[in-house]
XYZ file of C-alpha atoms in Angstrom:
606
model
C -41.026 -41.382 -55.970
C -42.835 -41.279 -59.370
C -45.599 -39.610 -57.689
C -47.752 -37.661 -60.329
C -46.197 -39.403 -63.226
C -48.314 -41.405 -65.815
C -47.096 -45.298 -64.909
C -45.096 -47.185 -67.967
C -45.882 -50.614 -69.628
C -45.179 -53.079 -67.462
C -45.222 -51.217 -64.027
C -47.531 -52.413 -61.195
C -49.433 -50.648 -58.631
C -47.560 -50.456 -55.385
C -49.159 -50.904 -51.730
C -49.807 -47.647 -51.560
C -51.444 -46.930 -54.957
C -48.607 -45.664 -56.362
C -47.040 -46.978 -59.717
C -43.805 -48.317 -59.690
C -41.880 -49.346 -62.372
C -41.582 -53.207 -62.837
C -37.766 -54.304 -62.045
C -36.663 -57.005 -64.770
C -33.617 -59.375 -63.995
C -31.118 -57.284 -64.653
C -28.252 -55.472 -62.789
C -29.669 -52.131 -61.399
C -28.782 -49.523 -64.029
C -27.391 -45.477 -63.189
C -30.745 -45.188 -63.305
C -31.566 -46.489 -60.145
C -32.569 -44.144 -57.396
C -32.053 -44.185 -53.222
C -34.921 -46.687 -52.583
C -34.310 -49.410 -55.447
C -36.483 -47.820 -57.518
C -35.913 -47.555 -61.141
C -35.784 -43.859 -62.553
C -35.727 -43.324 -66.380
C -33.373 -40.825 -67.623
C -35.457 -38.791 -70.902
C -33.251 -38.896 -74.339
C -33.029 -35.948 -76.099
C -35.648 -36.088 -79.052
C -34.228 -37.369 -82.158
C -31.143 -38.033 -80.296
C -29.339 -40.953 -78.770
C -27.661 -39.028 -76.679
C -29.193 -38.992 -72.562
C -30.248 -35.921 -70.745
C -27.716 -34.682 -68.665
C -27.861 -32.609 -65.560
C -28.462 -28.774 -65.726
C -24.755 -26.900 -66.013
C -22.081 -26.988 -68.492
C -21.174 -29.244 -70.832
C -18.532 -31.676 -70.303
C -17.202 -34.027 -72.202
C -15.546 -37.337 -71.395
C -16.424 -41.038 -71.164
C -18.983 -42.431 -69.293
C -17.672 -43.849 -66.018
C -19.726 -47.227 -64.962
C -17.881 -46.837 -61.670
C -19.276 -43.441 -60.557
C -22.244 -43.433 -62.993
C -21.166 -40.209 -64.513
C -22.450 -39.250 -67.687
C -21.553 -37.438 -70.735
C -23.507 -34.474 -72.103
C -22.482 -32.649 -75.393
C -22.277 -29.087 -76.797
C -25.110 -28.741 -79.268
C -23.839 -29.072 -82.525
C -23.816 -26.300 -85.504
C -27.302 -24.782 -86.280
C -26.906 -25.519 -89.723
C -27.613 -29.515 -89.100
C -24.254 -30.270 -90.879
C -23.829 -32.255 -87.447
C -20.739 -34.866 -88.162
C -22.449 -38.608 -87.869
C -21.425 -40.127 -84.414
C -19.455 -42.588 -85.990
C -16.784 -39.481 -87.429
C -16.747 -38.149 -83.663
C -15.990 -41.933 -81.840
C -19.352 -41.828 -80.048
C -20.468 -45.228 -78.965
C -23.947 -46.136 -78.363
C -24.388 -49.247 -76.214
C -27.758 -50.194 -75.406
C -29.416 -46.990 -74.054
C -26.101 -45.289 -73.025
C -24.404 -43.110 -74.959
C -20.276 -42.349 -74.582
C -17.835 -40.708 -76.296
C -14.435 -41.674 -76.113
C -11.786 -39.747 -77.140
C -8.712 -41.398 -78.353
C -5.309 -40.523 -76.572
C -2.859 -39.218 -78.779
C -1.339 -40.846 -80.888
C -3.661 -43.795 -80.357
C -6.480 -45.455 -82.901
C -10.061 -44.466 -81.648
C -11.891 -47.753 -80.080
C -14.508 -49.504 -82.111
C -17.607 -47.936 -81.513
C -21.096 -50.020 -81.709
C -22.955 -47.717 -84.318
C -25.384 -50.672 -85.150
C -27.936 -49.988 -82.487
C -30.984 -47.742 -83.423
C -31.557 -45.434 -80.780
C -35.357 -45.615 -79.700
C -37.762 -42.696 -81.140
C -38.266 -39.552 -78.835
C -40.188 -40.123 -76.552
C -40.093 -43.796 -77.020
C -39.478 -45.922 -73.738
C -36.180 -48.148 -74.496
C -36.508 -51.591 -74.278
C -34.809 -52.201 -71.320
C -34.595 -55.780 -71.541
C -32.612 -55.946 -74.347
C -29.905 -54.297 -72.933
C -29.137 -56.966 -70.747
C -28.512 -60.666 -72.121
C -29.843 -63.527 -70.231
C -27.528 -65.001 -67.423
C -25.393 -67.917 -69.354
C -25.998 -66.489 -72.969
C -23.724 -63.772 -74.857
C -24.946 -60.476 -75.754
C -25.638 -59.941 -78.997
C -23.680 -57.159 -81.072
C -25.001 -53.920 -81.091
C -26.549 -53.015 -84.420
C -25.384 -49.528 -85.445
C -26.785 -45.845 -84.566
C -27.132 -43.897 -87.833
C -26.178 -40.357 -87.335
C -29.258 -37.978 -85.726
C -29.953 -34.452 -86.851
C -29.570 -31.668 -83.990
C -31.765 -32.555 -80.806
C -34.979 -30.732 -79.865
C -35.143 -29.509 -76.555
C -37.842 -30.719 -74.146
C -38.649 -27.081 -73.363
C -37.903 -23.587 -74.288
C -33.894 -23.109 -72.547
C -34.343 -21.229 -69.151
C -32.620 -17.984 -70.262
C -31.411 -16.822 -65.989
C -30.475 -21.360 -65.964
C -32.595 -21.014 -62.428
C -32.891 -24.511 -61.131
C -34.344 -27.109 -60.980
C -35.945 -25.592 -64.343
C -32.646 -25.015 -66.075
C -31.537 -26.890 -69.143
C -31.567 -29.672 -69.959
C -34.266 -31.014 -67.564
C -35.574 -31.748 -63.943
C -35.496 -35.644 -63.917
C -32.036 -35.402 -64.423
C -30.264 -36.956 -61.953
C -27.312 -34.553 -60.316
C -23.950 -34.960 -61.245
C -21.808 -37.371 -58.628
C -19.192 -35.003 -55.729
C -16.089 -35.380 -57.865
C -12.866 -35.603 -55.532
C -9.831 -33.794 -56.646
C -6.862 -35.954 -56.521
C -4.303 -35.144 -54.477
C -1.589 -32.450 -55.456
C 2.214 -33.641 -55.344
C 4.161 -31.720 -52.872
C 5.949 -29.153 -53.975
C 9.632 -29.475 -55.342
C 8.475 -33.298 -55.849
C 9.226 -34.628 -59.644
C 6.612 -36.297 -61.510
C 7.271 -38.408 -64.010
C 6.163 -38.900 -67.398
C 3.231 -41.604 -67.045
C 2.179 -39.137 -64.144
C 2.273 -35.783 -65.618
C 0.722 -37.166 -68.841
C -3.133 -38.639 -68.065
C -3.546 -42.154 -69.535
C -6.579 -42.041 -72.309
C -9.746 -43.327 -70.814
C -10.702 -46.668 -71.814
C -14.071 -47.668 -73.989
C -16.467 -48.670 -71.358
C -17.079 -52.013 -70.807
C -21.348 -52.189 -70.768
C -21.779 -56.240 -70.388
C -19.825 -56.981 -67.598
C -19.516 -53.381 -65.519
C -20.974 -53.113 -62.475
C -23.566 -50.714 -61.901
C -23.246 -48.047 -59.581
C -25.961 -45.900 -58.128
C -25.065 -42.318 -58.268
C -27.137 -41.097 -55.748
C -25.885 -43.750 -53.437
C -22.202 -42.091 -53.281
C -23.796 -38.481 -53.351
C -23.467 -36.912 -50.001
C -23.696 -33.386 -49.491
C -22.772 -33.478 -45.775
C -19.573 -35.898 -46.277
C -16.471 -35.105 -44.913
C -14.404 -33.816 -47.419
C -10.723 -35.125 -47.981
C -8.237 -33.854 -45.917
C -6.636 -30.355 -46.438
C -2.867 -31.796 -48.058
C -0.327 -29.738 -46.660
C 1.123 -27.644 -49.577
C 5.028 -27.710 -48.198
C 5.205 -30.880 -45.517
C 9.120 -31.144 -46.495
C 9.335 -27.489 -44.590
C 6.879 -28.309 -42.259
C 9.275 -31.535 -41.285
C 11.979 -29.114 -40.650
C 9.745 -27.058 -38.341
C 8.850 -29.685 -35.946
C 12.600 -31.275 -36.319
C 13.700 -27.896 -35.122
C 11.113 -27.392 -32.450
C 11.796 -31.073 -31.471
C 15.807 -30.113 -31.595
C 14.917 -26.635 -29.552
C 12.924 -29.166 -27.132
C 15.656 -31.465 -26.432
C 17.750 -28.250 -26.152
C 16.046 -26.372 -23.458
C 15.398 -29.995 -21.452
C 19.262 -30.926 -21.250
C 20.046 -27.391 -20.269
C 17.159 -27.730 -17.251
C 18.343 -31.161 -16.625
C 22.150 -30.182 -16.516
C 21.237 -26.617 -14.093
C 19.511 -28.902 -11.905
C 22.039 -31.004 -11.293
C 24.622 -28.529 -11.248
C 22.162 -26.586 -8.228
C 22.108 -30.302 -6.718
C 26.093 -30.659 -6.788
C 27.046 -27.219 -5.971
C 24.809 -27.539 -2.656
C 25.885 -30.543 -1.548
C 29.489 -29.516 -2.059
C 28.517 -26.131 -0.425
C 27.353 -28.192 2.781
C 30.425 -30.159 2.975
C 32.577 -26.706 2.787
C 30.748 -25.903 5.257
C 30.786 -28.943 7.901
C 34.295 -29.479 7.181
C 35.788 -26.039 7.014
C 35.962 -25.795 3.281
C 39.064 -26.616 1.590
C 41.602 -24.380 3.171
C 41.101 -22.121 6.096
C 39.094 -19.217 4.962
C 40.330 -15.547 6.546
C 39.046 -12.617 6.250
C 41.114 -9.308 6.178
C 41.005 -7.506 9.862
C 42.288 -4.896 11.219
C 45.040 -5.449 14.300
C 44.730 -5.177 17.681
C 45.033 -1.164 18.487
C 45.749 0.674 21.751
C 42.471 1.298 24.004
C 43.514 4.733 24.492
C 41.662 7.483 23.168
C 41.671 11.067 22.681
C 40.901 12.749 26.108
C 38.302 14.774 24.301
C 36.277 12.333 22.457
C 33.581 10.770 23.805
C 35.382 7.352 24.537
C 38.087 9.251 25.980
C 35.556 11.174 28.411
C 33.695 7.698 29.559
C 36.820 6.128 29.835
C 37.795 8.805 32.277
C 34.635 9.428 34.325
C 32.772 5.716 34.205
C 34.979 4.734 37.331
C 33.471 7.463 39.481
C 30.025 6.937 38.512
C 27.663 4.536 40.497
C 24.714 3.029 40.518
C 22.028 3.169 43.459
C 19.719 0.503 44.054
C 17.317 1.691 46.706
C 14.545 0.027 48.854
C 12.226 0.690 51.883
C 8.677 1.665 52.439
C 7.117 -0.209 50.458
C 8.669 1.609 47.216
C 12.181 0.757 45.300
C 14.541 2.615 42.794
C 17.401 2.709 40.673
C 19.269 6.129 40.301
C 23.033 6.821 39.585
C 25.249 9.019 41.267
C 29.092 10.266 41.189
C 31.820 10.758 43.510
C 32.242 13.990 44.836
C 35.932 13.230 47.346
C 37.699 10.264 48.850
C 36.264 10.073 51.395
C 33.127 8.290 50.185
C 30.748 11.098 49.240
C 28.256 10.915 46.486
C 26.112 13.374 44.947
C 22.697 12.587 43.484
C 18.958 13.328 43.322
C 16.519 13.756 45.973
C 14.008 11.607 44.584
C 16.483 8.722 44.335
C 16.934 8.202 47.336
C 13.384 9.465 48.773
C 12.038 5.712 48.909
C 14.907 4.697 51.453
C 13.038 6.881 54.303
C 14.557 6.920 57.554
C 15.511 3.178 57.438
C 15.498 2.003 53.935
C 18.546 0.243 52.484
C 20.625 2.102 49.726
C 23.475 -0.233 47.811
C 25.990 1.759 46.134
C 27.539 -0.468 42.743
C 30.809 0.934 40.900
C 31.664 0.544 37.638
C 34.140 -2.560 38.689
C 31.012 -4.324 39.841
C 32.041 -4.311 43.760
C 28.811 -3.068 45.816
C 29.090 -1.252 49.389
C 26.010 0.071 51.913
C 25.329 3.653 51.856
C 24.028 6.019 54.069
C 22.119 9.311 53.878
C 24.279 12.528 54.391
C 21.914 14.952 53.774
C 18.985 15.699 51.644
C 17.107 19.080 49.843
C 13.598 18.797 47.968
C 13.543 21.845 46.770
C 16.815 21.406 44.838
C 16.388 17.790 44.109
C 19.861 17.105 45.782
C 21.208 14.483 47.814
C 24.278 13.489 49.509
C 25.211 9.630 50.232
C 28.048 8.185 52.123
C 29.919 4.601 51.619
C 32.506 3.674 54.165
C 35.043 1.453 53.934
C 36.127 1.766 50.270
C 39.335 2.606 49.157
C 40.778 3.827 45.877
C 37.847 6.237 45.078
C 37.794 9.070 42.060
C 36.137 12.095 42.455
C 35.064 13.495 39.250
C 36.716 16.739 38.691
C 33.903 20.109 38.786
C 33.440 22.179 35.806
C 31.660 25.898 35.888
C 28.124 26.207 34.529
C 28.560 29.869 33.752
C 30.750 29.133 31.228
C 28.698 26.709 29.480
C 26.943 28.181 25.840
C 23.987 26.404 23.787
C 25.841 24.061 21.250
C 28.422 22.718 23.502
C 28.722 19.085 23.011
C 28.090 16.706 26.635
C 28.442 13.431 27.396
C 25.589 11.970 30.127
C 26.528 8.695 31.901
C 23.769 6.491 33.565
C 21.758 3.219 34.637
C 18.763 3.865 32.218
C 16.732 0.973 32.937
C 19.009 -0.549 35.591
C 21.412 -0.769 32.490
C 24.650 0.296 34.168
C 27.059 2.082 32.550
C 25.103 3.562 30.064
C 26.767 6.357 27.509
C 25.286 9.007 25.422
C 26.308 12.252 23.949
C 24.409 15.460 22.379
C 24.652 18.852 22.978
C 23.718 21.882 25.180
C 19.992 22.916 23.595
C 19.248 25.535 25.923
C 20.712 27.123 29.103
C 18.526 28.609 32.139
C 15.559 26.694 31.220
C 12.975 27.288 34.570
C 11.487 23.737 35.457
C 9.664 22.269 38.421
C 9.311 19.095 39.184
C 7.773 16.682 41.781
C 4.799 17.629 43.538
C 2.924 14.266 44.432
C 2.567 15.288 48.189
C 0.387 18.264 46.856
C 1.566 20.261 49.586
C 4.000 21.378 47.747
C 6.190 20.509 49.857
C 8.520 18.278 47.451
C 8.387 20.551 44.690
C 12.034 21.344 43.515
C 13.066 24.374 41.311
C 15.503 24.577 39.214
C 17.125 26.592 36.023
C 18.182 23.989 34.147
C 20.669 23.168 31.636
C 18.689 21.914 28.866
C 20.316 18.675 26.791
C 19.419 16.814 24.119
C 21.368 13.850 25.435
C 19.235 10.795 25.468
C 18.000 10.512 29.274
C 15.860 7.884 30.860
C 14.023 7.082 33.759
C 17.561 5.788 35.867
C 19.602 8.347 34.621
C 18.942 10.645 37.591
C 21.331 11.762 39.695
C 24.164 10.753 37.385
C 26.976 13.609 35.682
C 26.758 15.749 32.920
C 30.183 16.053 31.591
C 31.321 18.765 29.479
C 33.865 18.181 26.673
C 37.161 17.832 28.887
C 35.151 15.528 31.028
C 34.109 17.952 33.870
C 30.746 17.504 35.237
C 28.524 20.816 34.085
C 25.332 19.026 35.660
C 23.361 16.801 37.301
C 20.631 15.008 34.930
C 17.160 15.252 36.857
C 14.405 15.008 34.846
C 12.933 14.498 31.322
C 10.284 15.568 29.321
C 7.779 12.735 28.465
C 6.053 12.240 25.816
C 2.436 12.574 27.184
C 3.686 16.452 27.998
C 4.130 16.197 31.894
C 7.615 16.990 33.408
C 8.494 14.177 36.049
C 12.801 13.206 37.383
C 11.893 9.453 37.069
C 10.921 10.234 33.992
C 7.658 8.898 31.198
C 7.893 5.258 30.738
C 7.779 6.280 26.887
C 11.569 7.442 27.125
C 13.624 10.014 25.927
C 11.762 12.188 23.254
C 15.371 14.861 23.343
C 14.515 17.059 26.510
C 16.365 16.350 29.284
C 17.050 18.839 31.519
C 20.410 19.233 34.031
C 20.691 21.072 37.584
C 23.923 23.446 37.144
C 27.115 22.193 39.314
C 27.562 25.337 40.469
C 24.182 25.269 42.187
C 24.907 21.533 43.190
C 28.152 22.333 44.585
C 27.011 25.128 46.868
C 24.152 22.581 48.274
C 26.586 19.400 48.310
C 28.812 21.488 50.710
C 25.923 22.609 52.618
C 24.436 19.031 53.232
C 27.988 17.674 53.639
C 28.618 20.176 56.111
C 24.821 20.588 58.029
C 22.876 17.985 56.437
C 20.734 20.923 55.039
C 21.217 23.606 52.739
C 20.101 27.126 52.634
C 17.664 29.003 50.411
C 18.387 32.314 48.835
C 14.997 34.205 49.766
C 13.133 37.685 49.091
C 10.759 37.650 52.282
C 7.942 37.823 50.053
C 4.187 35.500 49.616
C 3.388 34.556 46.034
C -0.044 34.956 44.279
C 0.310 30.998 42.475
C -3.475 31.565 40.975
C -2.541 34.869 39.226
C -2.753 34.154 35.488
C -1.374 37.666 34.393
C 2.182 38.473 32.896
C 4.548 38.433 35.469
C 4.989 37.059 38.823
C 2.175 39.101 41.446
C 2.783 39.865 45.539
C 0.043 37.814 47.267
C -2.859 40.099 49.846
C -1.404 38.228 52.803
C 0.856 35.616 53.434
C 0.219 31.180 53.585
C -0.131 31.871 57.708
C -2.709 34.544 57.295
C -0.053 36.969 58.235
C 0.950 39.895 55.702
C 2.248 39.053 52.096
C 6.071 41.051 52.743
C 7.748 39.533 55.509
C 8.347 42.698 58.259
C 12.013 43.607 57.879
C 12.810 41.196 55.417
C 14.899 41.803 52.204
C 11.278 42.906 50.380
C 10.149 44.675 52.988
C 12.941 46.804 53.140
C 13.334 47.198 49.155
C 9.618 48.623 49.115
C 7.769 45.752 48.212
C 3.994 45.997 48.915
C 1.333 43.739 48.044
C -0.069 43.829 44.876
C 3.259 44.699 43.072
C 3.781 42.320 39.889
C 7.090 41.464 39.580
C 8.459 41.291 35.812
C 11.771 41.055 35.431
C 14.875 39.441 37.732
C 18.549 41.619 36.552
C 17.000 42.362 33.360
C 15.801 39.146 32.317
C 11.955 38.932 31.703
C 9.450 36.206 34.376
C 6.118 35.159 33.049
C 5.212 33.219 36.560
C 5.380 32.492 40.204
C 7.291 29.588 39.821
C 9.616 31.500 37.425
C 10.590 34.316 39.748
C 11.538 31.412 42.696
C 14.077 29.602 40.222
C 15.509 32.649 39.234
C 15.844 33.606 42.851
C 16.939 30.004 43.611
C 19.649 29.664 40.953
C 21.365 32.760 43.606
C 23.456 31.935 46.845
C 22.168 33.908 50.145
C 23.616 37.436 50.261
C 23.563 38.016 46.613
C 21.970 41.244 45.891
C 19.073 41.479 43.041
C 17.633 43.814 40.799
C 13.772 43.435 40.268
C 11.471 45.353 37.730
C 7.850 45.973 38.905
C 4.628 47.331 38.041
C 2.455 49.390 40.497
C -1.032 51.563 39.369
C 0.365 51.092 35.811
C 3.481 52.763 36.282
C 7.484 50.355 36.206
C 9.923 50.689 38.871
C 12.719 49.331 39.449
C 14.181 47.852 43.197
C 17.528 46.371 44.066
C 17.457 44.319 47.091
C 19.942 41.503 49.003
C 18.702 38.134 49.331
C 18.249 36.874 52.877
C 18.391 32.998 53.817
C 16.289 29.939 54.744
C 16.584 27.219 56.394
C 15.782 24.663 53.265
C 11.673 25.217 54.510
């Protein structure tokens, strides 16, 4: 480490060439460096006093425990320096101290006696240290020094390492701050007040390597809290908040615990007491003859339900009494699987079940008339009027929707003289039915055929027949999908006229214009056909067309004032007439309107 220095007496050459210092028995002085080797610190020419680090000047005892120095303020220019003795310096060996007395206290003896070696002299280190068993000598004393020289001219920016007072000095030891007393703590007298340093003892002090207690990259002390009475409070309170909050949990649990376990046992055993709840008492079933309970009250005794088998094929349908004596009025297509010997099983509304038999039977009406024998204490339904029936009148449809017997809904009249056909599958068109319908937004379903329509004093109006599904086609079962609010009715009046017919006969009549149908024409209107279905001509010789002046050709658009768009149109409006009634028809011939009135003549159901 003395690298590039000029070696001193006494030093030998190292293994490495280098010089080092020779080390005499003595305790290592402040002056000894990391690696044992002995730096020497440069007085201050004409001085005893020892080069101090580069920085201010401090002043203060030498501390053999820390190996802290003292450097002083240069004195007055003017060399009126006062002697060391008059400022309590001590000069001990090569070390130089001052020691300030405490006040109030005599100034220690200072050892004055020693001459200080010349500048740039090297002390004499040996005689600084006695030989082991033998007592130091006393100090001879220092006469006072006029003002130091400084090695070099003073760095005027203090840049280091070059700065005053010079580079071999060794840097000044980390100096830990002691700790602060808390705050609102007293401190006594012996503490406020710091205790005057004592002289330093040179023979006996241990030496202390600065550098070895220098570390840069130490951990400094720990931060001291600056108020750890309030921070105590803090965490008592948070721990006080904590035990709070855990009780409170602790307690809700077990209350949840307690309160279900009590809750169970209520429960098992019935609580307490007997728990009852306030209820309304027992009323009279009878209802207002016009409300809806009243009405199915009334009619669900005279409404049935048809289970039907044969061919192959089986059905549910509904009917309703018509008389005593066991007749029942339904659909056509209900009872259409039965054939000539299929079974038919009639169930009331009391759940007793008889065998029924075909009366009679009309496809192109959709009407049917079956018989049970045998059964006593039978309710007709009483007959209302479809004439007098107007769009908004409330209705009440009773069914087996489903083979659900007994079924009630209500809604209104949506539409009156709607023109429907249904049926069809034969493709002859044999099994066709029109009708001019009563339309209802009473929910129907596949199962509801056949059964009453009742008006608001609980009068049938109708009989339901088919439904409008939701995949647009128009079939009496019904779509699967159900009832999308168009269901349409056949008219009593036109089911009466054909129930006494088939009751009578077994076949009903057809009110008829003697007349063959274009069914292709696309036009407005409903259009006479070029000849008739048997290759004969279109108007039937002597029939009620013929003798109106119907010819072939002739569109037909309008039936007693009332407009027809269609074919099919112009046969339910004819249909929804008894033979004999007389018509008035609006036609078109060349481009020019007439007008014909006519009687309607009579079939034989064909």
């Amino acid at each position: 480490m003395n690298e590039g220095k000029p070696g001193t007496p006494g030093a030998s050459e190292g293994p490495d060439g280098d010089f080092e210092l020779a080390r005499p028995n003595r305790t290592p002085s402040p002056g000894t460096g990391p690696d044992g080797d002995y730096e020497l610190s440069r007085p201050l020419a004409g001085s005893g006093h020892w080069d101090t680090p580069a920085g201010p000047a401090t002043t203060g005892p030498y501390d053999a425990s820390t190996g802290s120095g003292v450097a002083y303020a240069d004195p007055p220019a003017d060399d009126t320096a006062e002697p060391a003795e008059a400022r309590g310096a001590t000069t001990t060996g090569a070390k130089v101290s001052a020691t300030p007395a405490a006040p109030g206290t005599e100034a220690p003896a200072t050892d004055a006696d020693t001459p200080a070696p010349a500048q740039g002299a090297t002390p004499d280190l040996t005689a600084a240290t006695p030989a082991p068993g033998t007592e130091a000598p006393a100090p001879a004393p220092v006469p006072a020094q006029p003002h130091p020289t400084p090695l070099h001219d003073p760095d005027p920016y203090s840049t280091p390492p070059y700065g005053e007072p010079g580079p071999w000095a060794p840097a000044p030891p980390v100096q830990h701050p002691a700790a602060t007393p808390a705050h609102g703590v007293a401190v006594s007298a012996s503490e406020a007040a710091p205790a005057a340093p004592a002289a330093p003892v040179v023979q006996d002090a241990p030496v202390v390597d600065p550098w070895a207690r220098y570390d840069p990259w130490a951990a400094s002390a720990p931060l001291q809290q600056a108020d750890p009475v309030e921070e105590d409070v803090k965490r008592r309170r948070g721990r006080r908040r904590s035990a709070l909050i855990t009780g409170a949990l602790v307690i809700a649990l077990v209350s949840g615990v307690a309160g279900g376990v009590v809750g169970v046992q209520l429960e098992r055993n019935g609580g307490i007491g007997a728990v009852e709840l306030p209820q309304a008492g027992v009323e009279a079933p009878d209802r207002d003859p016009d409300s809806v309970a009243g009405i199915a009250a009334q009619a669900l005794p005279s409404v049935v339900t048809l289970h039907v088998s044969g061919g192959g094929s089986a059905g549910t349908g509904t009917g309703f009494v018509l008389d005593d004596r066991g007749h029942i009025l339904t659909n056509d297509h209900v009872v259409e699987p039965a054939g000539e010997d299929g079974e038919i099983t009639v169930t009331f509304h009391s759940g007793d079940t008889a065998e029924a038999t075909v009366v009679g039977r009309d496809s192109g009406y959709d009407l049917a008339v079956v018989r049970v024998r045998g059964v006593r204490g039978l309710s007709p339904l009483p007959l209302g009027n479809s004439d007098n029936v107007q769009v908004g009148d409330p209705v009440v449809a009773i069914g087996a929707p489903f083979d659900l017997a007994g079924t009630v809904t209500s809604g209104i009249i949506s539409a009156r003289e709607r023109p429907i056909t249904a049926g069809g599958e034969k493709g002859d068109g044999s099994d066709v039915s029109y009708v001019d319908a009563l339309q209802t937004d009473a929910p129907i379903n596949p199962g509801n055929s056949g059964g009453p329509l009742l008006d608001g004093k609980g009068r049938v109006i109708g009989i339901n027949s088919a439904i409008r599904s939701a995949d647009g086609g128009l079939d009496p079962e019904g779509g699967q999908s159900g009832s999308i609010g168009l269901g349409f009715a056949i008219p009593i009046n036109q089911g009466k006229r054909v129930a006494e017919e088939l009751i009578r006969s077994g076949k009903a009549t057809h009110p008829v214009i003697g007349i063959t149908l274009d069914m292709q024409y696309s036009g407005d209107g409903a259009r006479v056909a070029a000849e008739g279905s048997d290759g004969g001509p279109a108007v039937s010789t002597g029939g009620p067309g013929a003798k109106a002046g119907i010819r072939s050709g002739d569109v037909i658009t309008k039936v007693d004032g009332r407009p027809v768009h269609s074919g099919e149109e112009l046969i339910v409006k004819t249909r929804a007439h008894r033979p004999g009634d007389e018509l008035e028809l609006t036609l078109e011939r060349d481009g020019k309107e007439r007008t014909v009135t006519l009687v309607l003549g009579s079939s034989d159901g064909d």
